[in-house]
Coordinates of C-alpha atoms in Angstrom, one line a residue:
M1 CA 0.0 0.0 0.0
S2 CA 1.1 3.6 -0.6
Y3 CA 0.3 6.4 1.8
K4 CA -0.1 10.2 1.4
S5 CA 2.5 12.5 2.8
I6 CA 3.2 16.2 3.0
E7 CA 6.7 17.5 3.7
I8 CA 7.8 20.9 4.8
C9 CA 11.4 22.3 4.5
A10 CA 11.9 19.8 1.7
G11 CA 15.3 21.1 0.7
A12 CA 16.9 19.2 -2.3
G13 CA 14.8 16.2 -1.8
G14 CA 16.8 13.8 0.3
Q15 CA 14.1 12.9 2.8
A16 CA 11.4 13.0 0.2
L17 CA 13.3 10.6 -2.1
G18 CA 13.9 8.2 0.8
L19 CA 10.2 8.3 1.8
E20 CA 9.2 7.7 -1.8
M21 CA 11.4 4.6 -1.8
A22 CA 9.6 3.5 1.3
G23 CA 6.2 3.8 -0.4
F24 CA 4.9 7.3 0.3
D25 CA 3.2 9.4 -2.3
H26 CA 3.9 13.1 -1.8
V27 CA 0.7 15.2 -1.9
M28 CA 2.8 18.3 -1.5
L29 CA 6.4 19.4 -0.8
V30 CA 6.8 22.9 0.7
E31 CA 10.2 24.6 0.3
Y32 CA 11.1 28.3 0.5
E33 CA 14.3 28.6 -1.6
K34 CA 13.9 28.8 -5.3
D35 CA 17.1 26.9 -6.1
Y36 CA 15.9 24.0 -4.0
C37 CA 12.4 24.1 -5.6
D38 CA 14.0 24.0 -9.0
C39 CA 16.1 21.0 -8.0
L40 CA 13.0 19.1 -6.7
R41 CA 11.0 19.9 -9.9
R42 CA 14.0 19.0 -12.2
N43 CA 14.4 15.6 -10.6
R44 CA 10.7 14.8 -9.9
P45 CA 8.5 16.7 -12.3
F46 CA 5.4 14.9 -11.0
W47 CA 5.9 16.0 -7.4
N48 CA 3.7 18.9 -6.3
V49 CA 6.3 21.4 -5.2
E50 CA 5.0 24.6 -3.5
C51 CA 7.8 27.2 -3.4
M52 CA 6.6 29.3 -0.4
D53 CA 7.3 30.4 3.1
V54 CA 6.0 27.7 5.5
H55 CA 4.6 30.4 7.6
Q56 CA 2.1 31.1 4.8
F57 CA 1.2 27.4 4.3
C58 CA -2.2 26.4 5.7
G59 CA -2.8 22.8 6.5
L60 CA -6.5 23.0 7.1
P61 CA -7.6 21.8 3.6
F62 CA -5.7 18.6 4.3
K63 CA -7.2 17.9 7.8
G64 CA -7.6 14.2 8.3
K65 CA -6.4 13.3 4.8
I66 CA -2.7 12.8 5.3
D67 CA -0.9 9.8 6.6
L68 CA 2.5 11.4 7.2
L69 CA 3.6 14.9 7.9
S70 CA 7.4 15.2 7.7
G71 CA 10.1 17.9 7.7
G72 CA 13.7 18.5 8.3
V73 CA 13.2 21.9 10.1
P74 CA 16.3 24.2 9.8
C75 CA 19.2 23.0 12.0
P76 CA 21.2 26.2 12.7
P77 CA 19.2 27.0 15.9
F78 CA 20.6 23.7 17.4
S79 CA 23.9 23.2 15.4
V80 CA 27.3 23.6 17.0
A81 CA 28.2 25.3 13.7
G82 CA 25.7 28.0 14.5
K83 CA 25.0 30.1 17.6
Q84 CA 22.7 27.5 19.2
L85 CA 20.0 30.0 20.0
G86 CA 17.3 27.4 19.8
A87 CA 13.8 28.9 20.2
D88 CA 15.3 32.4 20.1
D89 CA 16.6 31.8 16.5
E90 CA 14.3 33.3 13.9
R91 CA 15.0 30.3 11.7
D92 CA 13.4 27.9 14.3
L93 CA 10.4 26.4 12.5
F94 CA 9.4 23.9 15.1
P95 CA 6.4 26.1 16.0
Q96 CA 5.3 26.0 12.3
M97 CA 5.6 22.2 12.3
L98 CA 3.5 21.9 15.4
R99 CA 0.9 24.3 14.0
L100 CA 0.6 22.1 10.9
V101 CA 0.3 19.0 13.0
E102 CA -2.7 20.6 14.8
E103 CA -4.2 21.7 11.5
I104 CA -3.7 18.5 9.5
E105 CA -3.9 15.8 12.2
P106 CA -1.7 13.4 10.2
K107 CA -1.5 9.8 11.4
V108 CA 2.2 10.0 11.9
V109 CA 4.7 12.9 12.2
M110 CA 8.4 12.7 11.4
I111 CA 10.8 15.5 12.3
E112 CA 14.5 15.5 11.6
N113 CA 17.2 17.7 13.1
V114 CA 20.9 17.7 14.1
R115 CA 22.4 15.9 17.1
G116 CA 22.5 19.3 19.0
F117 CA 18.7 19.2 19.3
L118 CA 19.2 16.3 21.8
G119 CA 21.7 18.3 23.9
K120 CA 21.2 19.3 27.5
K121 CA 21.2 22.9 26.5
F122 CA 17.8 22.4 24.7
E123 CA 16.3 20.0 27.2
S124 CA 13.6 22.5 28.3
Y125 CA 12.7 23.4 24.7
R126 CA 12.7 19.8 23.6
H127 CA 10.4 18.9 26.5
S128 CA 8.0 21.7 25.4
I129 CA 7.9 20.3 21.8
I130 CA 7.2 16.7 23.0
S131 CA 4.6 17.9 25.5
R132 CA 2.8 19.8 22.7
L133 CA 2.8 16.7 20.5
V134 CA 1.4 14.7 23.4
R135 CA -1.4 17.3 24.0
L136 CA -2.2 17.1 20.3
G137 CA -2.8 13.4 20.7
Y138 CA 0.5 11.7 19.7
N139 CA 2.8 9.1 21.2
V140 CA 6.3 10.3 20.8
H141 CA 9.5 8.4 19.9
M142 CA 12.9 10.1 19.7
Q143 CA 16.4 8.7 18.8
L144 CA 19.7 9.6 17.3
L145 CA 20.5 7.7 14.1
N146 CA 23.9 7.5 12.4
A147 CA 23.8 7.5 8.6
S148 CA 26.7 5.1 8.5
D149 CA 24.5 2.4 10.0
F150 CA 22.4 2.4 6.9
G151 CA 24.8 2.2 4.0
V152 CA 25.9 5.9 3.9
P153 CA 29.7 6.3 4.0
Q154 CA 29.4 9.2 6.4
L155 CA 28.7 9.4 10.1
R156 CA 26.1 12.2 10.0
P157 CA 24.2 11.7 13.3
R158 CA 20.6 13.0 13.1
A159 CA 17.9 13.3 15.8
I160 CA 14.6 11.8 14.6
V161 CA 11.3 12.6 16.3
I162 CA 8.3 10.4 15.5
G163 CA 4.8 11.0 16.6
V164 CA 2.1 8.4 16.2
R165 CA -1.5 9.5 16.7
T166 CA -3.0 7.9 19.8
D167 CA -6.0 6.5 18.0
I168 CA -3.7 4.2 16.1
F169 CA -2.1 1.1 17.6
D170 CA 1.5 2.3 18.0
T171 CA 3.8 -0.4 16.7
F172 CA 6.6 2.0 15.8
S173 CA 10.2 1.2 16.5
F174 CA 13.3 2.8 15.0
P175 CA 15.2 0.8 12.3
Q176 CA 18.1 -1.3 13.4
P177 CA 21.5 -0.8 11.9
I178 CA 21.9 -2.8 8.7
P179 CA 24.7 -5.5 9.2
K180 CA 27.8 -4.8 7.1
A181 CA 26.3 -1.5 5.9
N182 CA 29.4 0.5 6.6
L183 CA 31.1 1.6 3.4
D184 CA 34.4 3.5 3.5
V185 CA 35.0 6.7 1.4
G186 CA 37.6 5.0 -0.8
S187 CA 35.4 2.2 -1.8
A188 CA 32.4 4.5 -2.3
L189 CA 34.2 6.9 -4.6
Y190 CA 36.7 4.7 -6.3
D191 CA 35.0 4.7 -9.7
L192 CA 34.4 8.5 -9.6
M193 CA 38.0 9.3 -8.5
S194 CA 39.4 7.0 -11.3
A195 CA 37.1 8.4 -14.0
K196 CA 40.0 10.1 -15.8
G197 CA 42.5 7.4 -15.2
W198 CA 44.3 8.8 -12.2
K199 CA 47.3 6.6 -11.7
N200 CA 47.4 7.1 -7.9
V201 CA 43.8 6.1 -7.2
D202 CA 44.6 2.7 -5.7
A203 CA 47.0 4.2 -3.1
W204 CA 44.4 6.9 -2.4
C205 CA 41.7 4.3 -2.0
R206 CA 43.7 2.5 0.6
Q207 CA 44.2 5.7 2.6
A208 CA 40.6 6.7 2.4
N209 CA 39.4 3.5 4.2
Q210 CA 37.3 5.3 6.7
I211 CA 33.8 6.8 7.1
A212 CA 33.6 10.4 6.1
P213 CA 33.0 13.2 8.6
T214 CA 29.7 15.0 8.4
L215 CA 29.4 17.0 5.2
V216 CA 28.3 20.6 5.8
G217 CA 26.2 22.8 3.6
G218 CA 26.2 26.2 5.4
S219 CA 24.0 29.1 4.6
K220 CA 23.8 31.8 2.0
K221 CA 26.2 33.8 4.1
H222 CA 28.8 31.0 3.8
G223 CA 31.6 31.6 1.2
G224 CA 32.6 29.3 -1.6
P225 CA 32.1 25.5 -1.5
D226 CA 34.4 23.6 0.8
L227 CA 34.3 20.7 3.3
G228 CA 33.8 22.7 6.5
P229 CA 35.9 24.3 9.2
T230 CA 39.5 23.5 10.1
R231 CA 38.7 20.5 12.3
A232 CA 36.7 18.9 9.6
R233 CA 39.3 19.6 7.0
K234 CA 41.9 17.8 9.1
A235 CA 39.7 14.8 9.2
W236 CA 39.4 14.8 5.4
E237 CA 43.1 15.3 5.1
V238 CA 43.7 12.0 7.0
M239 CA 41.8 10.3 4.2
G240 CA 43.9 12.1 1.5
I241 CA 41.3 14.6 0.6
D242 CA 41.8 18.4 0.3
G243 CA 38.8 19.9 2.0
R244 CA 39.7 23.6 1.3
G245 CA 37.5 23.6 -1.8
V246 CA 35.5 21.5 -4.3
A247 CA 36.7 20.3 -7.7
N248 CA 34.8 20.5 -11.0
E249 CA 36.0 17.0 -12.1
A250 CA 38.0 14.0 -11.1
P251 CA 41.9 14.1 -11.0
D252 CA 43.8 13.8 -14.2
E253 CA 46.0 10.8 -14.9
D254 CA 49.2 12.4 -13.7
F255 CA 47.7 14.4 -10.8
E256 CA 49.9 14.5 -7.7
G257 CA 48.8 15.5 -4.2
M258 CA 45.4 15.3 -2.4
P259 CA 42.4 15.5 -4.7
R260 CA 39.3 17.5 -3.9
L261 CA 35.8 16.0 -4.0
T262 CA 33.4 17.0 -6.8
P263 CA 29.7 17.8 -6.1
R264 CA 28.8 14.4 -7.5
M265 CA 31.2 12.7 -5.1
M266 CA 29.7 14.7 -2.2
A267 CA 26.2 13.6 -3.3
R268 CA 27.2 10.0 -3.3
L269 CA 28.6 10.3 0.2
Q270 CA 25.2 11.8 1.2
G271 CA 23.4 8.7 -0.2
F272 CA 21.9 10.3 -3.3
P273 CA 21.7 8.3 -6.6
D274 CA 24.1 9.5 -9.3
D275 CA 21.4 10.8 -11.5
W276 CA 20.0 13.3 -9.0
D277 CA 20.6 16.6 -10.6
F278 CA 21.7 19.5 -8.4
G279 CA 22.3 21.9 -11.2
K280 CA 25.4 23.4 -12.7
R281 CA 26.2 26.1 -10.1
K282 CA 28.8 24.5 -7.8
T283 CA 28.4 26.6 -4.7
I284 CA 24.6 26.2 -4.6
A285 CA 24.9 22.5 -5.4
C286 CA 27.3 21.9 -2.6
R287 CA 25.1 23.8 -0.2
M288 CA 22.1 21.7 -1.2
I289 CA 24.0 18.5 -0.8
G290 CA 25.6 19.4 2.5
N291 CA 22.2 20.4 4.0
A292 CA 20.4 17.3 2.9
F293 CA 19.0 14.3 4.8
P294 CA 20.5 11.1 3.4
P295 CA 17.9 9.2 1.4
P296 CA 18.8 5.8 2.7
V297 CA 18.2 6.8 6.3
A298 CA 14.8 8.4 5.4
R299 CA 14.0 5.2 3.5
E300 CA 14.6 3.0 6.5
V301 CA 12.7 5.2 8.9
G302 CA 9.9 5.5 6.3
R303 CA 9.7 1.7 6.1
M304 CA 9.1 1.5 9.9
I305 CA 6.5 4.2 9.7
K306 CA 4.8 2.3 6.8
Q307 CA 4.6 -0.8 9.0
V308 CA 2.6 1.2 11.6
L309 CA 0.2 2.4 8.9
D310 CA -0.1 -1.0 7.3
Y311 CA -1.0 -2.5 10.7
A312 CA -3.4 0.4 11.4
S313 CA -5.1 -0.2 8.0
I314 CA -5.5 -3.9 8.6
D315 CA -6.8 -3.3 12.2
S316 CA -9.3 -0.7 10.9
K317 CA -10.6 -3.1 8.3
S318 CA -10.9 -6.0 10.8
T319 CA -12.9 -3.9 13.2
K320 CA -15.4 -3.0 10.5
E321 CA -16.1 -6.6 9.6
V322 CA -19.3 -8.1 10.9
P323 CA -18.6 -11.2 13.0
L324 CA -20.2 -14.4 11.8
W325 CA -22.2 -14.8 15.1
A326 CA -23.9 -11.5 14.4
V327 CA -25.1 -12.4 11.0
G328 CA -28.9 -13.2 10.8

C-alpha cells in the first residue's frame, strides 16, 4: 500500500526521495528557496512542489487526509556550527511544524534535526515540543541515528522525532543498523576518482578507508564551497582529501597530491543516486547536498512508519467486519 504525505522544508529532496522509496506518495512538498524548488522539480516533475514560506502554508484543507507529515526543520538553531539560539533563533520552524500537526492531524509525524537538538542545553525546549505533541494526541519516539549504520559512507548523526496518533495502535520502532552497511570513502568513490585514469587512485583508496566526517552545507552567508571548518578539513586530510575547496572534475591521470571532492562525489557520500541533478552552479549544489538528509536513512525510517500504517489499515478493516455470530 502507498500512503499520502506532506513534507515541509523539503530542501533538495533527500528525505522526500527516501520516503518515496519506502512507499509514500507526496501530496505536497513545501520549500522556501527557489534553487531547492528548481532541484525538486527537475528531478521529480510529478511532485507537487510549492515554493513558499511555510509560515504562509495552511494545513486545514488537508485535515484528516494525510498519513505522514514530515520535515527537516532548519538545524542552525541547534547546530554547533551555529550560535545555538534554539527557540530564540528566527530560523526555528518547530512552531510551524506543530501548527501544521494541529491543522492537518496526520496519522504520523516525522521531524529530523541535528544531534545538537538532543543536547542538555535544549532540554527544556525539547520537552516543550514533546509535550505539545502529546497534547495534540500523539505518542512520541525520539532517537539519534547515524547515517553510516544504513549504508551511507558518512557518520552524520541525526535526531529523529516520530509522533504516532494515539487512536492508532503504536507499533513503531526505530530501524536497526543494517549489518555490514558501513562503506568507506575510498570504496564508495573509487570509480568517480578514477574516471579520468588517475594513476594514484589505488593508493588513495587504501588511505581513504574510513567513514567520512559529516558534510556541511552552510547558509547563503557562507563563502565558496568547501568541506567545512578547520577541524573537519583535518579529518578529510587524514583520508587524503583536500577539504579547502570542491573540484569540478576527477583528478587527471598524472595528478599529484590530495584530490578534492566534486559535487557528484559529495552527493554519493550523502546517499543520493548518481542521476540526482543538483544543477550546474557548484556553490549552490554543494550547499544543497551538504544540508540534505541522506535518502537511505529516510527510506529505513519510512519503512518503519509504513509498518505502523499497514497495521493500522489492517486493524481498521478488521474492526469494520461483521462477526459471523452477528449475521442473521
